[in-house]
């Protein structure tokens, strides 16, 4: 919704440099998740930060349950932001759900993106006949009901699991942002994400991609990275990070930054 | 058995009676049957001085007493935990819709009211008491005290956020008061109501997918959606089912009165059993229905849904049946434009691609548009239990006012209540803003010209309401946006300013508003403008793609066709200019039905097209298809059909055009013939295999030692060519840029010049500049020097390097531009290159620009650091590249010494060949070499003087500039990365530049050591043959370097071997004659320091004669 969108989604553009770099956070976090990566890129990039509509830092009133029923609405948001900022080409770093959003956005506007860097990305979280997404439908339902019955308890249990590596500050930070989300929105978005299946459309991506995958990720099995590599339509590389967990930007920012830099340079 | 109030009162004191009365009042207010203790508690708390409250106070007081006391401070500062609580409350208030919004909206008013003191309200969110209490309750100190008093903090909190419970709207109350804390409450709610009931449209079972499908169909272009995605088939089914059930909202508005007919079953039968009859009947039926279609009433159009696309491309399916079906449908599409839609689904893009490969014209003939489907709705249904908070009874409910308390009786069935003034104002402001944005839209949106044709469609059509500026759909988007705003502000107003409405009714209202209230005014607008707009859009794109197409083809014509292309070039140009004139008028004539330009052939056809009949050539295709089958592979097949179609088409249309045009068509078809586009499902880029192979052959001939690099260069170039040819990704900035990284300077240069020959027909079309020139010391007599441009004088005459480059570029507008050592570029060049890669124009220092789109720019750098994976194979190398680059072109000399002279060095028994440094004692040689090896690791090219190399200290791992905190906290990142991250600005500039180039190619180091061994062997052979075995041969390292360098630079294969055999062999023979060689004598080959080569051997940069001493 025009300029309003920039405000609503807390869009910030920081750093100097001619190239735009979008840092898009994943589910359960907000733009603050990039804090430790940020200073390493501000000298050479103009970094666009924004919050997904579902993030805890966004006024939940903007979260229109009738609108955000699929990832396409998030894609709209992203494209609108870039449009409002007058960006005509940018590199895009997306984590988890934002990786999916980035993929879809690049299908719609291939010329807008010079590169997609997908962290902890998965085209489909649920297992299928010959696809291992990491989750069974039954499991997911259990998770959802856990979220429903006691969000706080779920957060406290889930956060260390997702963070994976033994980094208490990261767990704390992720718990904070995760808990900031309104439970019903959190649940709703989780459902949207688990309901999404990008496998069929990966081939439409033309933008070169770099898939960054940690050694062990509760949400994304390693096979998924390979799946992405073989199915994404653009030139795609896979970078394995020698760290664990779904949130390398919180647990191992320097390591991630190094890989990001390399990926952005290619 | 309940007791009457009067009875109870008897037992109570006056004060307690008052409390009881209050409790009864509470119960009455709540219309409860009985007054319970809970009511009493509630009443007690509300009394000005109640014991219950005292009890709580006492608890707190006791706890406070327990806290240690310290020296009294005025205004004891706020503790961390309390401050944290304040922060938390801010956050939670932000999360909480009601009051926050109110505050935000009214903050400006407040500001005006109390001008001083409130200036920060806009930036700082003031916390309301309610939220303050909420967060304080979270504080462990407090919750412990409450726990002691028997309260659970979470219950109290629940009370604070208790949702407004109203019988009617409870299903929708979520929107009013979200559950913030879902504490361990059992689900008391009977009847689980799905959240999706909240969604407008969901009540009818319309999901997002259906909406998007209808959007595609409803567009002016009225495309036939081809759903892609794992859930595509499901979505297709859902769509057809709900539309056949006649649900509203799917086939509405423009699409009202459409009938969905499925030929899926018939297609299956055809494919599996070869049963053509049924399908034929069905298609007749479809046709009959179409015949009857008319604009007013009844069936207005037909949607034919053919199910899964996979069925049509199954292996073993008789191609005839399918192609027959394809043609039949295409015919129907043509005949009943705007009345017939096709619809299908495919699992994945690969299937679509296969299908399109099989039937290259299908996109156009069937008017298809890909629609990515990424979610299924099935698992959504009924999955949402309602929040359990809705009706929980909590004692403290009356303590704080909740919105529902402020609400009037729920009489508000009237939807006509408008927004309050404030909201209305805001709404209008936003609409204004959008309208403004909308008007600039069509100009702003030029990206789609760069899109692949059918993705372009997808991009345009899948855009949602907010996505402004989608060329011809701009207007309708706008109206949708305004509607969205309308709804939003209604909602906000309703929620904040408590206009009592029922969400359900609201939904209906807004739904009905869609077509009625705002719709007409925009749609009429649209109609008025549609003519003008369309023609503009139409002329914009067609003009772009074909012209570029022609352009590119011209540019990348292989050498063999150069002559033809020359003749046709002029024609092309004429053509091109004619096109500008023709197309718009065509567009106007054909109005909306003007198809987008998909392929070059099509665009060619329409630019020549006096007769604009894009699909009238359908019949010939069949025969062509069959002709195509003589080729074995399918991809070739599709291509030949393409080609044939193309020719056919051109001939068909070129009637009035002269013979020159035919020549032109030949060249173009030649191009197509070459492009046997091979699209593996996994390899991302498409390229022409034939093209690739021919390029690779040429390159490999020139540079035999860089297999990998040659492969990737040829692949990149053929990809580029392919991309320029097919309309995919035209003019992606930086597309004509390549980067060669790593060692082997000569190899890079050689490949560049070979590319110049391949792409532009001559090695002359190479502009080669070394950007490290300015900080290089001049080396007289360097072998390498003769090839280089000496830019010194030029620069000293007041020209910058950018100017120099610009000048060269101007001289050769069609060329391969090789910029060596781009990492050494000065600031001016950096700037120019930056602009060049982004804009396609290279500016000189005075800002004049030179278009570089007709060039292929290659930047090189010896840096490999960008990619750690590149294995540095330099260790243990005898002859590093840096040393070879410093080779001097000295005259050579043969010395013959008696072995006894060397006996002191302990080598009397040695009879082989040795490579030594003359200046130093031979025993030191190995040590020296080791030094050299170390020095190489710094990989600095400009260091050319080998004798002055110093041992480089390995790079320090610890960088003190790096924030200590990061260094401490990060336990995984390696030290090296940190220093790398904090690279200098020029380095990051380089990285940036390199990230924009189309492809980076990594070079291996040239195997000098291997070559050296080979030479040594060869020389020994020569020596033995000419002067007999037993004579020891000693080769000065300088000479060795010189020979290696010469071999490296030489164009000719085996030039060095030739030289050794001829020149050196002859000299050996001469030496053998001149001196009396015995097994004791040592033949030394040394360089004459200072003696320049007078006569050069043919084909290699080595002396034609060797002095004998």
GROMACS .gro file of C-alpha atoms in nm, chain B residues 752-758 760-768 808 811-812 814-816:
model
   22
 1018UNK     CA    1   4.054  -1.358  -2.560
 1019UNK     CA    2   4.204  -1.322  -2.902
 1020UNK     CA    3   4.060  -1.654  -3.010
 1021UNK     CA    4   3.723  -1.529  -2.896
 1022UNK     CA    5   3.773  -1.218  -3.101
 1023UNK     CA    6   3.825  -1.440  -3.398
 1024UNK     CA    7   3.526  -1.659  -3.322
 1026UNK     CA    8   3.400  -1.097  -3.467
 1027UNK     CA    9   3.589  -1.274  -3.735
 1028UNK     CA   10   3.938  -1.158  -3.671
 1029UNK     CA   11   4.200  -1.152  -3.405
 1030UNK     CA   12   4.236  -0.786  -3.486
 1031UNK     CA   13   3.909  -0.728  -3.309
 1032UNK     CA   14   4.077  -0.748  -2.978
 1033UNK     CA   15   4.139  -0.452  -2.757
 1034UNK     CA   16   4.387  -0.547  -2.495
 1074UNK     CA   17   4.048   0.204  -2.798
 1077UNK     CA   18   3.834   0.256  -3.257
 1078UNK     CA   19   3.691  -0.093  -3.243
 1080UNK     CA   20   3.284  -0.456  -3.240
 1081UNK     CA   21   3.549  -0.629  -3.046
 1082UNK     CA   22   3.657  -0.838  -2.757
   0.00000   0.00000   0.00000
